[in-house]
Short mmCIF file of C-alpha atoms and ligand atoms in Angstrom, two decimals:
data_model
loop_
_atom_site.label_atom_id
_atom_site.label_comp_id
_atom_site.label_asym_id
_atom_site.label_seq_id
_atom_site.Cartn_x
_atom_site.Cartn_y
_atom_site.Cartn_z
CA MET A 1 -25.93 45.38 -17.19
CA ILE A 2 -27.03 42.52 -19.38
CA GLU A 3 -24.33 40.81 -21.37
CA LEU A 4 -25.17 41.22 -25.01
CA GLU A 5 -22.83 38.57 -26.26
CA GLN A 6 -24.64 35.34 -27.01
CA THR A 7 -22.80 32.34 -25.50
CA GLY A 8 -25.48 29.84 -26.29
CA LYS A 9 -25.37 28.70 -22.69
CA GLU A 10 -28.30 28.63 -20.34
CA ARG A 11 -28.19 31.77 -18.23
CA CYS A 12 -28.59 31.02 -14.55
CA VAL A 13 -28.70 32.56 -11.05
CA ILE A 14 -27.36 30.65 -8.07
CA VAL A 15 -28.86 30.95 -4.56
CA GLY A 16 -27.27 30.24 -1.17
CA VAL A 17 -28.48 30.60 2.40
CA SER A 18 -26.31 31.31 5.43
CA THR A 19 -27.50 30.08 8.78
CA ARG A 20 -26.16 30.06 12.32
CA LEU A 21 -24.24 26.93 11.41
CA VAL A 22 -23.06 27.97 8.01
CA GLY A 23 -21.51 31.49 8.02
CA ARG A 24 -21.60 34.01 5.23
CA GLU A 25 -18.03 33.40 4.18
CA GLU A 26 -18.61 29.69 3.92
CA THR A 27 -21.73 30.29 1.85
CA GLU A 28 -19.66 32.40 -0.54
CA VAL A 29 -17.15 29.60 -0.89
CA TYR A 30 -19.92 27.12 -1.54
CA LEU A 31 -21.38 29.44 -4.15
CA ASN A 32 -17.99 29.72 -5.88
CA GLU A 33 -17.95 25.92 -6.06
CA LEU A 34 -21.55 25.91 -7.31
CA THR A 35 -20.50 28.33 -10.04
CA LEU A 36 -17.86 25.87 -11.15
CA LEU A 37 -20.47 23.04 -11.05
CA ALA A 38 -22.88 25.11 -13.15
CA ASP A 39 -20.10 25.86 -15.62
CA THR A 40 -19.28 22.17 -15.82
CA ALA A 41 -22.96 21.48 -16.57
CA GLY A 42 -22.83 24.03 -19.38
CA ALA A 43 -24.68 26.92 -17.77
CA GLU A 44 -23.46 30.48 -17.39
CA VAL A 45 -23.83 32.04 -13.92
CA VAL A 46 -24.90 35.67 -14.53
CA SER A 47 -25.88 36.46 -10.92
CA ARG A 48 -25.85 35.15 -7.38
CA ILE A 49 -28.12 35.73 -4.42
CA SER A 50 -27.60 34.91 -0.78
CA GLN A 51 -29.71 35.32 2.27
CA ASP A 52 -29.18 35.01 6.05
CA ARG A 53 -31.86 32.87 7.61
CA ASP A 54 -32.00 30.80 10.72
CA ARG A 55 -34.70 28.59 9.48
CA VAL A 56 -35.59 27.81 5.90
CA ASP A 57 -39.07 28.49 4.65
CA ALA A 58 -41.06 25.23 4.38
CA ALA A 59 -42.83 26.33 1.21
CA THR A 60 -40.17 28.23 -0.71
CA PHE A 61 -36.85 27.64 1.11
CA ILE A 62 -35.98 31.40 0.98
CA GLY A 63 -38.29 34.05 2.31
CA LYS A 64 -41.13 35.67 0.38
CA GLY A 65 -39.27 38.96 -0.14
CA LYS A 66 -36.27 37.09 -1.57
CA VAL A 67 -38.45 35.13 -3.91
CA GLU A 68 -39.81 38.36 -5.28
CA GLU A 69 -36.30 39.78 -5.65
CA LEU A 70 -35.30 36.61 -7.47
CA HIS A 71 -38.26 36.91 -9.76
CA GLU A 72 -37.42 40.49 -10.72
CA LEU A 73 -33.85 39.45 -11.43
CA ILE A 74 -34.98 36.56 -13.63
CA VAL A 75 -37.13 38.85 -15.72
CA ALA A 76 -34.58 41.67 -15.94
CA GLN A 77 -31.65 39.44 -16.88
CA GLY A 78 -33.40 36.91 -19.09
CA ILE A 79 -32.50 34.03 -16.76
CA GLN A 80 -33.56 30.51 -17.64
CA LEU A 81 -32.39 28.54 -14.67
CA VAL A 82 -32.19 28.87 -10.85
CA ILE A 83 -29.82 26.67 -8.91
CA PHE A 84 -30.03 26.32 -5.12
CA ASP A 85 -26.95 25.30 -3.25
CA ASP A 86 -29.02 23.27 -0.77
CA ASP A 87 -31.35 20.39 -1.39
CA LEU A 88 -34.98 21.42 -1.94
CA THR A 89 -37.96 19.23 -1.06
CA GLY A 90 -40.31 18.22 -3.90
CA ALA A 91 -42.83 20.75 -2.69
CA GLN A 92 -40.34 23.62 -2.45
CA ASN A 93 -39.08 22.89 -5.94
CA ARG A 94 -42.61 22.86 -7.35
CA ASN A 95 -43.67 26.02 -5.57
CA LEU A 96 -40.59 27.90 -6.69
CA GLU A 97 -41.03 26.86 -10.31
CA GLU A 98 -44.59 27.97 -10.19
CA ILE A 99 -43.87 31.41 -8.70
CA LEU A 100 -40.73 32.12 -10.69
CA ALA A 101 -41.98 30.60 -13.97
CA CYS A 102 -38.46 29.26 -14.43
CA LYS A 103 -36.65 25.98 -14.14
CA VAL A 104 -35.35 25.31 -10.65
CA LEU A 105 -32.62 22.84 -9.70
CA ASP A 106 -30.81 22.04 -6.52
CA ARG A 107 -27.22 21.06 -5.97
CA SER A 108 -27.92 17.30 -6.01
CA GLY A 109 -29.98 17.63 -9.20
CA LEU A 110 -27.13 19.59 -10.81
CA ILE A 111 -24.46 17.04 -9.83
CA LEU A 112 -26.65 14.22 -11.15
CA ASP A 113 -27.02 16.11 -14.44
CA ILE A 114 -23.24 16.42 -14.75
CA PHE A 115 -22.70 12.74 -13.95
CA ALA A 116 -25.33 11.86 -16.51
CA ALA A 117 -23.59 13.90 -19.23
CA ARG A 118 -20.19 12.47 -18.33
CA ALA A 119 -21.04 8.81 -18.00
CA LYS A 120 -19.47 6.88 -20.89
CA THR A 121 -19.46 3.24 -20.03
CA ASN A 122 -22.45 0.97 -19.59
CA GLU A 123 -21.63 0.68 -15.87
CA ALA A 124 -21.40 4.44 -15.21
CA LYS A 125 -24.54 5.05 -17.27
CA THR A 126 -26.49 2.44 -15.27
CA GLN A 127 -25.15 3.79 -11.95
CA VAL A 128 -26.12 7.41 -12.80
CA GLU A 129 -29.62 6.45 -14.08
CA LEU A 130 -30.31 4.50 -10.95
CA ALA A 131 -29.26 7.43 -8.76
CA GLN A 132 -31.33 9.85 -10.92
CA LEU A 133 -34.50 7.79 -10.62
CA GLN A 134 -34.10 7.44 -6.84
CA TYR A 135 -33.67 11.18 -6.64
CA LEU A 136 -36.74 11.76 -8.87
CA LEU A 137 -39.13 9.36 -7.13
CA PRO A 138 -40.02 11.52 -4.07
CA ARG A 139 -40.09 14.59 -6.30
CA LEU A 140 -42.51 13.26 -8.85
CA THR A 141 -45.25 15.73 -7.98
CA ARG A 142 -43.24 18.21 -10.04
CA GLN A 143 -43.79 16.30 -13.27
CA TRP A 144 -47.43 16.23 -12.57
CA THR A 145 -47.57 20.03 -12.23
CA HIS A 146 -46.04 20.38 -15.68
CA PHE A 147 -48.64 17.91 -16.88
CA SER A 148 -51.53 19.78 -15.30
CA LYS A 149 -50.18 23.10 -16.39
CA GLN A 150 -50.03 21.91 -19.92
CA PHE A 151 -53.53 20.61 -20.04
CA GLY A 152 -54.97 22.66 -17.21
CA GLY A 153 -58.58 23.01 -16.19
CA ILE A 154 -61.26 20.57 -15.38
CA GLY A 155 -60.56 17.01 -14.72
CA THR A 156 -56.75 17.25 -14.62
CA LYS A 157 -56.46 16.46 -10.95
CA GLY A 158 -57.90 12.93 -11.13
CA PRO A 159 -56.03 11.73 -14.23
CA GLY A 160 -52.95 13.63 -13.08
CA GLU A 161 -52.74 11.72 -9.81
CA THR A 162 -53.38 8.45 -11.62
CA GLN A 163 -50.61 9.42 -13.94
CA ILE A 164 -48.23 9.98 -10.98
CA GLU A 165 -49.06 6.51 -9.64
CA THR A 166 -48.38 4.99 -13.08
CA ASP A 167 -45.11 6.91 -13.35
CA ARG A 168 -44.07 5.81 -9.87
CA ARG A 169 -44.79 2.25 -10.68
CA MET A 170 -42.82 2.45 -13.84
CA ILE A 171 -39.93 4.11 -12.12
CA ARG A 172 -39.88 1.49 -9.33
CA ALA A 173 -39.84 -1.23 -11.93
CA ARG A 174 -36.97 0.41 -13.76
CA ILE A 175 -35.06 0.89 -10.49
CA SER A 176 -35.22 -2.80 -9.72
CA HIS A 177 -34.21 -3.63 -13.28
CA LEU A 178 -31.20 -1.33 -13.03
CA LYS A 179 -30.23 -2.80 -9.63
CA GLU A 180 -30.17 -6.26 -11.13
CA LYS A 181 -28.16 -5.10 -14.08
CA LEU A 182 -25.64 -3.44 -11.72
CA ASP A 183 -25.36 -6.62 -9.64
CA ARG A 184 -24.32 -8.54 -12.76
CA ILE A 185 -21.71 -5.84 -13.64
CA THR A 186 -20.49 -5.88 -10.04
CA GLN A 187 -19.97 -9.64 -10.31
CA GLN A 188 -17.72 -9.06 -13.38
CA ARG A 189 -15.78 -6.56 -11.42
CA VAL A 190 -15.27 -8.93 -8.54
CA THR A 191 -13.90 -11.56 -11.04
CA GLN A 192 -11.62 -8.88 -12.63
CA ARG A 193 -10.32 -7.89 -9.16
CA LYS A 194 -9.69 -11.55 -8.20
CA GLY A 195 -7.41 -11.81 -11.20
CA ARG A 196 -5.44 -8.85 -9.83
CA ALA A 197 -5.36 -10.06 -6.22
CA HIS A 198 -1.66 -10.93 -6.16
CA HIS A 199 -0.74 -7.40 -7.27
CA THR A 200 -0.28 -4.60 -4.87
CA ARG A 201 -3.00 -2.10 -5.44
CA ALA A 202 -3.30 1.62 -4.65
CA ALA A 203 -6.24 3.95 -5.19
CA LEU A 204 -6.21 7.71 -5.73
CA VAL A 205 -8.94 9.40 -3.73
CA GLY A 206 -9.73 13.08 -3.16
CA TYR A 207 -11.96 16.01 -3.75
CA THR A 208 -12.73 16.67 -7.39
CA ASN A 209 -10.24 18.70 -9.42
CA THR A 210 -7.31 18.20 -7.08
CA GLY A 211 -5.07 16.54 -9.70
CA LYS A 212 -5.63 12.78 -9.26
CA SER A 213 -5.60 12.02 -12.95
CA THR A 214 -2.65 14.33 -13.58
CA LEU A 215 -0.74 12.39 -10.92
CA LEU A 216 -1.67 9.02 -12.42
CA ASN A 217 -0.59 10.20 -15.84
CA LEU A 218 2.77 11.32 -14.49
CA LEU A 219 3.39 8.12 -12.44
CA SER A 220 2.31 5.71 -15.20
CA GLY A 221 3.46 7.63 -18.21
CA SER A 222 -0.02 7.29 -19.82
CA GLU A 223 -2.82 9.51 -20.96
CA VAL A 224 -5.76 9.69 -18.56
CA PHE A 225 -8.30 12.37 -19.18
CA VAL A 226 -7.44 15.61 -17.32
CA GLU A 227 -9.50 18.76 -17.36
CA ASP A 228 -9.88 21.87 -15.24
CA ARG A 229 -13.51 21.00 -14.58
CA LEU A 230 -15.27 19.02 -11.88
CA PHE A 231 -15.83 15.29 -12.31
CA ALA A 232 -13.51 14.85 -15.33
CA THR A 233 -13.18 11.19 -14.26
CA LEU A 234 -16.19 8.94 -13.73
CA ASP A 235 -15.01 5.57 -14.78
CA PRO A 236 -12.17 3.93 -12.77
CA THR A 237 -8.89 3.68 -14.74
CA THR A 238 -6.15 1.33 -13.57
CA ARG A 239 -2.54 1.70 -14.64
CA VAL A 240 0.77 -0.01 -13.79
CA VAL A 241 2.94 2.32 -11.79
CA PRO A 242 6.60 1.56 -11.04
CA LEU A 243 7.53 2.69 -7.47
CA SER A 244 11.10 1.42 -7.63
CA PRO A 245 13.09 -0.48 -10.30
CA SER A 246 11.84 -3.77 -8.74
CA ILE A 247 8.38 -2.88 -7.47
CA GLN A 248 5.38 -2.17 -9.61
CA ILE A 249 1.87 -1.58 -8.33
CA LEU A 250 -1.53 -1.18 -9.87
CA MET A 251 -2.97 2.30 -9.29
CA THR A 252 -6.63 3.18 -9.80
CA ASP A 253 -8.02 6.63 -10.43
CA THR A 254 -11.65 7.09 -9.76
CA VAL A 255 -14.44 9.59 -9.29
CA GLY A 256 -13.62 12.65 -7.21
CA PHE A 257 -15.77 13.56 -4.19
CA ILE A 258 -17.51 16.85 -3.46
CA ARG A 259 -19.37 18.37 -0.60
CA LYS A 260 -22.92 17.00 -0.54
CA LEU A 261 -22.34 14.29 -3.07
CA PRO A 262 -25.87 12.94 -3.38
CA HIS A 263 -26.30 9.90 -1.19
CA HIS A 264 -27.88 7.85 -3.97
CA LEU A 265 -24.90 8.55 -6.15
CA VAL A 266 -22.46 7.23 -3.59
CA ALA A 267 -24.66 4.17 -3.11
CA SER A 268 -24.97 3.37 -6.80
CA PHE A 269 -21.26 3.98 -7.42
CA LYS A 270 -20.44 1.48 -4.69
CA SER A 271 -19.09 -1.20 -7.01
CA THR A 272 -16.79 1.35 -8.72
CA LEU A 273 -15.72 2.62 -5.36
CA GLU A 274 -14.87 -0.85 -4.12
CA GLU A 275 -11.56 -0.29 -5.84
CA ILE A 276 -11.02 2.03 -2.93
CA THR A 277 -12.23 -0.22 -0.11
CA GLU A 278 -10.01 -3.01 -1.31
CA ALA A 279 -6.89 -1.07 -2.04
CA ASP A 280 -3.69 -1.73 -0.05
CA LEU A 281 -2.91 1.91 0.05
CA LEU A 282 -4.89 5.10 -0.50
CA LEU A 283 -3.30 8.21 -1.90
CA HIS A 284 -5.48 11.08 -0.66
CA VAL A 285 -4.80 13.91 -3.09
CA VAL A 286 -5.40 17.43 -1.72
CA ASP A 287 -5.34 20.75 -3.62
CA VAL A 288 -3.39 22.76 -1.09
CA SER A 289 -3.71 25.99 -3.11
CA ILE A 290 -7.43 26.18 -2.26
CA THR A 291 -8.18 28.05 0.94
CA THR A 292 -10.82 25.53 2.07
CA PHE A 293 -8.65 22.45 1.49
CA GLU A 294 -9.11 21.37 5.14
CA GLU A 295 -12.84 21.22 4.70
CA GLN A 296 -12.30 19.26 1.50
CA ILE A 297 -10.19 16.80 3.40
CA LYS A 298 -13.01 16.35 5.90
CA VAL A 299 -15.57 15.83 3.09
CA VAL A 300 -13.36 13.13 1.57
CA ASN A 301 -12.76 11.46 4.93
CA ASP A 302 -16.53 11.47 5.64
CA THR A 303 -17.24 9.91 2.24
CA LEU A 304 -14.56 7.26 2.81
CA GLY A 305 -16.23 6.53 6.14
CA GLU A 306 -19.58 6.14 4.36
CA LEU A 307 -17.84 3.60 2.07
CA GLY A 308 -16.16 1.79 5.02
CA ALA A 309 -12.71 2.71 3.69
CA ASP A 310 -11.54 5.11 6.38
CA GLU A 311 -9.26 2.53 8.04
CA ARG A 312 -7.15 1.94 4.91
CA PRO A 313 -3.49 3.00 5.22
CA THR A 314 -3.43 6.46 3.67
CA LEU A 315 -0.78 8.74 2.32
CA MET A 316 -1.83 12.39 2.27
CA VAL A 317 -0.61 13.92 -1.02
CA PHE A 318 -0.63 17.67 -0.82
CA ASN A 319 -0.60 18.75 -4.46
CA LYS A 320 -0.25 21.99 -6.46
CA ILE A 321 2.44 23.43 -4.17
CA ASP A 322 3.70 25.31 -7.22
CA LEU A 323 0.72 27.61 -6.75
CA LEU A 324 1.62 28.54 -3.16
CA LYS A 325 3.17 31.92 -2.58
CA ASP A 326 3.99 31.14 0.93
CA ARG A 327 5.12 27.62 1.71
CA THR A 328 5.43 27.88 5.51
CA ILE A 329 2.02 26.18 5.79
CA LEU A 330 3.65 22.95 4.57
CA GLN A 331 5.64 22.64 7.80
CA THR A 332 2.50 22.84 9.89
CA LEU A 333 0.83 20.23 7.71
CA ALA A 334 3.82 17.90 7.96
CA GLY A 335 3.43 18.04 11.75
CA GLU A 336 -0.33 17.55 11.56
CA TYR A 337 -0.29 14.64 9.06
CA PRO A 338 2.51 12.14 9.79
CA ASN A 339 2.11 10.29 6.50
CA SER A 340 2.28 13.18 4.07
CA VAL A 341 4.09 14.40 1.02
CA PHE A 342 4.13 17.72 -0.76
CA ILE A 343 4.21 17.72 -4.55
CA SER A 344 3.24 19.30 -7.80
CA ALA A 345 1.91 16.71 -10.19
CA ALA A 346 1.76 19.24 -13.02
CA ARG A 347 5.32 20.39 -12.54
CA GLY A 348 6.74 17.03 -11.48
CA ILE A 349 7.99 18.32 -8.11
CA ASN A 350 8.92 15.75 -5.43
CA ILE A 351 7.57 12.73 -7.24
CA LEU A 352 10.44 10.59 -5.92
CA GLY A 353 9.56 11.62 -2.44
CA LEU A 354 6.05 10.46 -3.06
CA LYS A 355 7.18 7.08 -4.38
CA ASP A 356 9.50 6.55 -1.39
CA GLU A 357 6.77 7.39 1.06
CA ALA A 358 4.27 5.09 -0.70
CA LEU A 359 6.82 2.28 -0.63
CA ARG A 360 7.51 2.85 3.08
CA LEU A 361 3.80 2.68 3.89
CA LEU A 362 3.27 -0.38 1.77
CA GLU A 363 6.23 -2.15 3.42
CA THR A 364 4.34 -2.08 6.71
CA GLU A 365 1.36 -3.71 5.01
CA PHE A 366 3.28 -6.62 3.46
CA LEU A 367 5.50 -9.43 4.67
CA GLU A 368 7.99 -11.65 3.02
CA GLU A 369 7.35 -15.28 3.99
CA THR A 370 8.83 -18.54 2.82
CA PHE A 371 6.72 -21.67 2.38
CA ARG A 372 7.84 -25.23 1.80
CA ILE A 373 5.34 -27.42 -0.03
CA PRO A 374 5.61 -30.97 -1.37
CA GLN A 375 5.73 -30.83 -5.18
CA ASP A 376 2.84 -33.19 -5.61
CA GLN A 377 0.49 -30.64 -3.99
CA GLN A 378 -0.13 -28.87 -7.27
CA ARG A 379 -3.46 -27.39 -6.28
CA LEU A 380 -2.07 -25.76 -3.18
CA ILE A 381 0.94 -24.46 -5.10
CA SER A 382 -1.21 -22.80 -7.72
CA GLN A 383 -3.52 -21.44 -5.10
CA LEU A 384 -0.59 -19.84 -3.32
CA HIS A 385 0.30 -18.08 -6.56
CA THR A 386 -2.96 -16.17 -6.33
CA GLU A 387 -2.43 -15.21 -2.69
CA GLY A 388 0.55 -12.95 -3.29
CA GLU A 389 3.53 -12.28 -5.37
CA VAL A 390 6.04 -15.06 -5.75
CA LEU A 391 9.45 -13.50 -5.35
CA ASP A 392 11.54 -16.65 -5.72
CA ARG A 393 11.00 -20.35 -6.36
CA THR A 394 13.51 -23.10 -5.68
CA TYR A 395 13.37 -26.91 -5.52
CA GLU A 396 14.75 -29.16 -2.85
CA ASP A 397 14.24 -32.92 -2.73
CA ASN A 398 10.55 -33.34 -3.44
CA ASP A 399 9.59 -29.85 -2.19
CA VAL A 400 9.17 -26.51 -3.75
CA ILE A 401 10.24 -23.51 -1.72
CA LEU A 402 8.30 -20.35 -2.39
CA LYS A 403 9.46 -17.03 -1.22
CA MET A 404 6.43 -14.86 -1.24
CA ARG A 405 5.23 -11.32 -0.63
CA ILE A 406 1.83 -11.47 1.09
CA ARG A 407 -0.40 -9.05 2.85
CA ARG A 408 0.13 -8.95 6.62
CA LYS A 409 -3.68 -9.46 7.09
CA ASP A 410 -3.57 -12.63 4.98
CA LYS A 411 -0.70 -14.28 6.84
CA GLU A 412 -2.78 -16.40 9.15
CA ARG A 413 -5.19 -17.52 6.46
CA VAL A 414 -2.36 -18.57 4.16
CA GLU A 415 -0.66 -20.48 6.91
CA ASN A 416 -3.90 -22.29 7.73
CA LEU A 417 -4.30 -23.24 4.07
CA ILE A 418 -0.91 -24.90 4.17
CA HIS A 419 -1.38 -26.67 7.49
CA GLN A 420 -4.79 -28.07 6.52
CA LYS A 421 -3.08 -30.10 3.79
N1 GTP B 1 -0.86 24.43 -10.95
C1 GTP B 1 -1.10 23.10 -10.81
N2 GTP B 1 -2.19 22.57 -11.45
C2 GTP B 1 -2.39 21.26 -11.39
C3 GTP B 1 -1.53 20.41 -10.64
N3 GTP B 1 -2.00 19.14 -10.73
C4 GTP B 1 -3.13 19.23 -11.49
N4 GTP B 1 -3.38 20.49 -11.85
C5 GTP B 1 -4.45 20.98 -12.71
O1 GTP B 1 -5.69 20.77 -11.94
C6 GTP B 1 -6.80 20.46 -12.91
C7 GTP B 1 -7.50 19.19 -12.43
O2 GTP B 1 -6.64 18.10 -12.64
P1 GTP B 1 -7.15 16.62 -12.77
O3 GTP B 1 -5.96 15.75 -12.79
O4 GTP B 1 -8.14 16.52 -13.89
O5 GTP B 1 -7.96 16.48 -11.43
P2 GTP B 1 -8.79 15.26 -10.86
O6 GTP B 1 -8.51 15.22 -9.40
O7 GTP B 1 -8.46 14.01 -11.66
O8 GTP B 1 -10.28 15.75 -11.13
P3 GTP B 1 -11.65 14.93 -11.27
O9 GTP B 1 -11.41 13.80 -12.20
O10 GTP B 1 -12.53 15.97 -11.86
O11 GTP B 1 -12.08 14.55 -9.92
C8 GTP B 1 -6.20 20.39 -14.25
O12 GTP B 1 -6.38 21.66 -14.90
C9 GTP B 1 -4.70 20.13 -13.97
O13 GTP B 1 -3.90 20.65 -14.99
C10 GTP B 1 -0.35 20.99 -10.02
O14 GTP B 1 0.48 20.38 -9.38
N5 GTP B 1 -0.22 22.36 -10.12
MG1 MG B 2 -9.74 12.84 -12.80
#
């Protein structure tokens, strides 16, 4: 039955394929997630189609019969958009749009669209545009089909192809312009971070919609944007979080991960994500109420690996325990993940436990050291102030004695600095 109510949203159908490697159940889970993504992008999923296939069709991804079925559905239900859960090649995309006479997107294209709509700052906008153009470049043939369809007939092929070449050149030029622009922004970030080097820093990581921003709000007592949608947060937000009456740290909330996050997107968000690679501690937030949370953990770990941040000390934060009917699974998880806590950020359950565990992990990363420096070595003294937190300063004869909290990994370097003098 066709919904009569006008929602003003684009009506779409989503398509998934199960293979020997990806079972039917998994495909259904992926399609649920794709529905959420489509919703976030402002489309309304009115139907879904899935197919079992061992090999995808080179020309149309799904088989001929399925394409026909899809076409009938599009006509019958007044559908304006088809979204594939898997990435399509430029040729598949073009062929499908031609046969179906309907806009066709794949998962990466959809995610890029959401990121584009959500990007607010200059940096995020630049990062997203760069990723979009890199995604578009190998798919440019599609633009040209629209072009040729529009003007059709004799002579379109020649000028059309020239047009593609011109477009490609323009896009390449724009890509290098954006890269340079990003380099400059990255430089600013590095300077910003240097200013914060003596603070202890933690970063919230995790699958999208797991409650990272909710947790940061609770811990910092501030208002970070929270929404029951995917990718609510694109720009990193840093807040001061007190872990104990005497210890405060800086905590950064950043973009959530998702299965098949387009590679270009990860690459162009690299400077934002450096907050993660340079953090002293990662809080990996998991939505334990989702049945596929273990796969989500794997996706996050893989993405961290791609960023070179998989060796950072990590606290596994299993969130949303208020939604669990049966909490026995938590015991299993505690055994499986030695550094883990179980909380509800929304309900404020076990937040003290989380702070204790974070402190305990951080303790192993830091050392308290005492340095004795002649007072006339002002440059060295001010340099030391940027290497860590000065806990205490006393004077004896002509020396200053600094009691400092420094990172374990910096110990040797700091000692060398002092001995060189
Ligand atoms: N029931 C329950 N809901 C929670 C809990 N923590 C967060 N939520 C809800 O989960 C949704 C997502 O929360 P966010 O804090 O925006 O999640 P996020 O990880 O920052 O998401 P992105 O920025 O999109 O990656 C919101 O609707 C929150 O209210 C919890 O402990 N229990
Ligand atoms: Mg968020």
